[in-house]
Amino acid sequence: MRAKRKQKLFVILGLVTLATIAVGLTLYALRSNINLFFSPVQIVDGEAPLERQIRAGGMVKEGSVARDPESLDVTFTVTDYVEDVRVRYSGILPDLFREGQGVVVVGQLQPEGWLRADQVLAKHDENYMPPEVAQALEDAGYSPEDYQAKAAEVAERLDAQAAPARQD
């Protein structure tokens, strides 16, 4: 092999090595910024990573919201009507957050099986359901339209319960 050819080979191998290292470092850096979506069924089945940032979605289970009167701490259950995941959140919830509504929660799954939420996202109108939640419900064998009707029914019932309290 001639010296010129050998030099070209080393240059090409060096560039390929540097490109491989650059791609590897980029993927490693992006790995920590990726928020994968999991449904409650997937979380209960153990598919979700522990203590890593994930997104979980479903419907807020009726009767599961518990607020701490001394702080902004809230606990509630997210369900896909097959499995439930307990969520703990400290902060101000969105105005549209309520039982029977679709939500997406961003946070970390704890080893005990509950989710410590950093952010709670609620739907923005009556007909909207986050695409991930709709897909998770369909994967569980349910139609998102059925849940929208159920959410509207739960909202009406909760509004009816709150109306006498407002009159007092």
C-alpha positions as MATLAB code, in Angstrom:
seq = 'MRAKRKQKLFVILGLVTLATIAVGLTLYALRSNINLFFSPVQIVDGEAPLERQIRAGGMVKEGSVARDPESLDVTFTVTDYVEDVRVRYSGILPDLFREGQGVVVVGQLQPEGWLRADQVLAKHDENYMPPEVAQALEDAGYSPEDYQAKAAEVAERLDAQAAPARQD';
ca = [
       0.000    0.000    0.000;
       1.377    3.376   -0.950;
       1.951    6.093    1.643;
      -0.566    8.417   -0.018;
      -3.278    5.740    0.002;
      -2.500    4.827    3.628;
      -2.769    8.485    4.643;
      -6.207    8.780    2.970;
      -7.360    5.627    4.757;
      -6.342    7.015    8.167;
      -8.080   10.330    7.436;
     -11.298    8.552    6.428;
     -11.173    6.246    9.465;
     -10.567    9.252   11.721;
     -13.543   11.142   10.262;
     -15.815    8.103   10.612;
     -14.696    7.663   14.213;
     -15.313   11.335   15.030;
     -18.743   11.231   13.354;
     -19.670    8.112   15.343;
     -18.599    9.738   18.604;
     -20.538   12.925   17.761;
     -23.728   10.979   16.967;
     -23.350    8.891   20.121;
     -22.901   11.944   22.345;
     -25.886   13.675   20.719;
     -28.146   10.675   21.262;
     -26.961   10.353   24.850;
     -27.735   14.030   25.510;
     -31.186   13.774   23.914;
     -32.026   10.628   25.858;
     -32.579   12.626   29.042;
     -34.884   15.103   27.268;
     -37.257   12.564   25.734;
     -40.612   12.262   27.509;
     -42.199    8.985   26.487;
     -45.976    8.583   26.877;
     -47.376    5.687   28.909;
     -50.950    4.710   29.681;
     -51.920    3.432   33.153;
     -52.007   -0.128   31.779;
     -48.420    0.173   30.573;
     -47.301    1.709   33.878;
     -48.903   -1.056   35.947;
     -47.397   -3.688   33.624;
     -43.941   -2.267   34.384;
     -43.182   -0.884   30.918;
     -42.506    2.641   32.229;
     -39.016    3.454   33.537;
     -38.642    4.345   37.213;
     -37.464    7.787   38.299;
     -37.210    9.104   34.719;
     -39.289   11.863   33.186;
     -42.363   10.364   31.479;
     -45.804   11.477   30.364;
     -48.828    9.544   31.566;
     -52.360   10.170   30.494;
     -55.903    9.113   30.986;
     -59.025   10.304   32.719;
     -59.133   11.732   36.238;
     -61.009    9.101   38.225;
     -64.228   10.303   39.808;
     -63.932   10.755   43.576;
     -60.145   10.454   43.588;
     -59.107   14.109   43.915;
     -57.857   14.935   47.418;
     -56.491   18.394   48.207;
     -54.369   19.241   51.234;
     -55.976   22.283   52.907;
     -52.609   23.455   54.301;
     -50.695   23.477   51.007;
     -51.023   23.192   47.248;
     -50.526   19.412   47.375;
     -53.083   17.377   45.436;
     -53.399   13.646   44.942;
     -55.616   12.075   42.317;
     -55.912    8.956   40.218;
     -55.444    8.749   36.464;
     -57.276    5.851   34.876;
     -57.862    4.341   31.478;
     -60.744    2.388   33.049;
     -58.604   -0.745   33.024;
     -55.828    0.245   35.440;
     -55.255    3.194   37.777;
     -52.143    5.198   38.630;
     -51.964    7.419   41.703;
     -50.530   10.910   41.062;
     -49.144   13.417   43.566;
     -48.752   17.022   42.484;
     -47.732   20.168   44.315;
     -48.777   23.350   42.578;
     -51.680   25.127   41.010;
     -53.776   22.876   38.801;
     -55.105   24.098   35.447;
     -58.526   25.751   35.567;
     -60.012   22.988   33.411;
     -58.775   20.192   35.685;
     -61.621   18.181   37.209;
     -62.797   14.645   37.759;
     -63.860   12.765   34.662;
     -61.688   14.859   32.331;
     -58.698   13.831   30.238;
     -55.270   14.850   31.493;
     -51.630   14.322   30.643;
     -49.235   14.304   33.587;
     -45.495   14.894   33.217;
     -43.421   13.489   36.050;
     -41.417   10.619   37.473;
     -42.686    7.167   38.354;
     -41.654    6.211   41.856;
     -40.673    2.656   42.920;
     -43.823    2.448   45.074;
     -45.942    2.732   41.898;
     -47.202    6.329   42.146;
     -46.295    9.227   39.882;
     -44.723   12.436   41.243;
     -45.997   15.054   38.812;
     -44.067   18.148   37.801;
     -46.753   19.323   35.398;
     -50.462   18.607   34.833;
     -52.007   19.385   31.460;
     -55.795   19.460   31.103;
     -57.838   19.482   27.942;
     -58.867   22.858   26.574;
     -62.456   22.241   25.498;
     -65.207   19.674   25.820;
     -64.487   17.832   22.585;
     -60.716   17.692   22.876;
     -58.831   14.697   24.196;
     -55.023   14.540   24.092;
     -54.032   12.248   21.185;
     -51.948   10.034   23.459;
     -54.874    9.544   25.838;
     -57.233    8.740   22.951;
     -54.740    6.205   21.570;
     -54.231    4.606   24.991;
     -57.991    4.252   25.437;
     -58.334    2.710   21.979;
     -55.479    0.297   22.736;
     -57.316   -0.719   25.906;
     -60.374   -1.523   23.760;
     -62.421    1.581   24.480;
     -63.687    4.350   22.256;
     -62.644    7.914   23.158;
     -66.125    9.099   22.165;
     -67.586    6.924   24.937;
     -65.270    8.611   27.415;
     -66.162   12.082   26.212;
     -69.820   11.268   26.847;
     -68.919    9.809   30.240;
     -66.778   12.873   31.063;
     -69.681   15.166   30.174;
     -71.979   13.094   32.401;
     -69.528   13.248   35.313;
     -69.058   17.006   34.803;
     -72.825   17.577   34.871;
     -73.145   15.498   38.054;
     -70.280   17.373   39.731;
     -71.716   20.737   38.666;
     -75.095   19.703   40.079;
     -73.433   18.756   43.375;
     -71.501   22.034   43.479;
     -74.549   24.205   42.708;
     -76.215   23.750   46.134;
     -72.857   24.434   47.812;
     -72.534   27.725   45.912;
     -76.026   28.804   46.952;
     -75.152   28.464   50.658;
];
